[in-house]
C-alpha positions as CSV (number, residue, x, y, z in Angstrom):
1,M,-11.6,-20.1,28.9
2,N,-10.7,-21.7,25.6
3,L,-7.8,-21.7,23.1
4,N,-9.6,-19.4,20.7
5,Q,-10.0,-16.8,23.4
6,L,-6.3,-17.1,24.2
7,R,-5.4,-16.8,20.5
8,Y,-7.6,-13.7,20.1
9,F,-6.1,-12.1,23.2
10,V,-2.5,-12.7,22.1
11,D,-3.2,-11.5,18.6
12,V,-4.8,-8.3,19.9
13,A,-2.0,-7.9,22.4
14,N,0.5,-8.0,19.6
15,S,-1.4,-5.8,17.2
16,Q,-3.1,-3.5,19.7
17,N,-6.0,-3.6,17.2
18,I,-9.3,-5.6,17.5
19,T,-10.3,-4.9,13.9
20,K,-7.1,-6.5,12.5
21,T,-7.5,-9.5,14.7
22,A,-11.2,-9.8,13.6
23,Q,-10.2,-9.7,10.0
24,K,-7.5,-12.3,10.5
25,Y,-10.0,-14.7,12.0
26,L,-12.9,-13.7,9.8
27,L,-15.0,-12.6,12.7
28,P,-16.8,-9.3,13.5
29,P,-14.8,-7.0,15.8
30,S,-17.6,-7.3,18.4
31,A,-16.9,-11.1,18.7
32,I,-13.2,-10.5,19.4
33,S,-14.0,-7.7,21.9
34,S,-16.6,-9.9,23.6
35,S,-14.2,-12.8,23.8
36,I,-11.6,-10.7,25.5
37,K,-14.1,-9.3,27.9
38,K,-15.2,-12.8,28.9
39,L,-11.6,-13.8,29.3
40,E,-11.0,-10.9,31.6
41,L,-14.1,-11.8,33.6
42,E,-13.0,-15.4,34.0
43,L,-9.5,-14.3,35.1
44,G,-10.9,-11.6,37.4
45,V,-8.5,-9.0,36.0
46,E,-8.4,-6.4,33.3
47,L,-5.8,-7.0,30.7
48,F,-6.2,-3.8,28.7
49,A,-6.6,-0.1,29.3
50,R,-9.4,1.0,27.1
51,T,-10.1,4.5,25.7
52,H,-12.7,5.6,23.2
53,N,-11.0,4.0,20.2
54,K,-7.8,2.5,21.6
55,I,-6.9,-0.7,23.5
56,I,-3.5,-0.9,25.2
57,L,-2.1,-3.7,27.3
58,N,-1.7,-2.9,31.0
59,A,1.1,-4.5,33.1
60,K,-1.0,-7.6,33.9
61,G,-1.9,-7.9,30.3
62,R,1.7,-7.7,29.2
63,Y,2.7,-10.5,31.6
64,F,-0.3,-12.7,30.6
65,A,0.4,-12.1,26.9
66,G,4.0,-13.2,27.2
67,E,3.0,-16.4,29.1
68,M,0.2,-17.2,26.7
69,A,2.2,-16.5,23.6
70,A,4.8,-19.0,24.8
71,M,2.2,-21.6,25.7
72,L,0.4,-21.3,22.3
73,Q,3.8,-21.6,20.5
74,M,4.5,-24.8,22.4
75,L,1.1,-26.2,21.4
76,D,1.6,-25.2,17.8
77,D,5.0,-26.9,17.7
């Protein structure tokens, strides 16, 4: 797990949109999606409910997003 993975995750959690996050970080959407999937594998838990073209935070994802957003804010300050 690295800071970029966490930043991508928090950004997608806030926007609920992989494409917008990819554009923000100048990366292809597949890179953001892959990063989040790797993060989920490392944590051993799914953070999003996925449908054909939607990604929505589940309960564990909401909790983790809140914790990580606060941690990233502290690091940025």
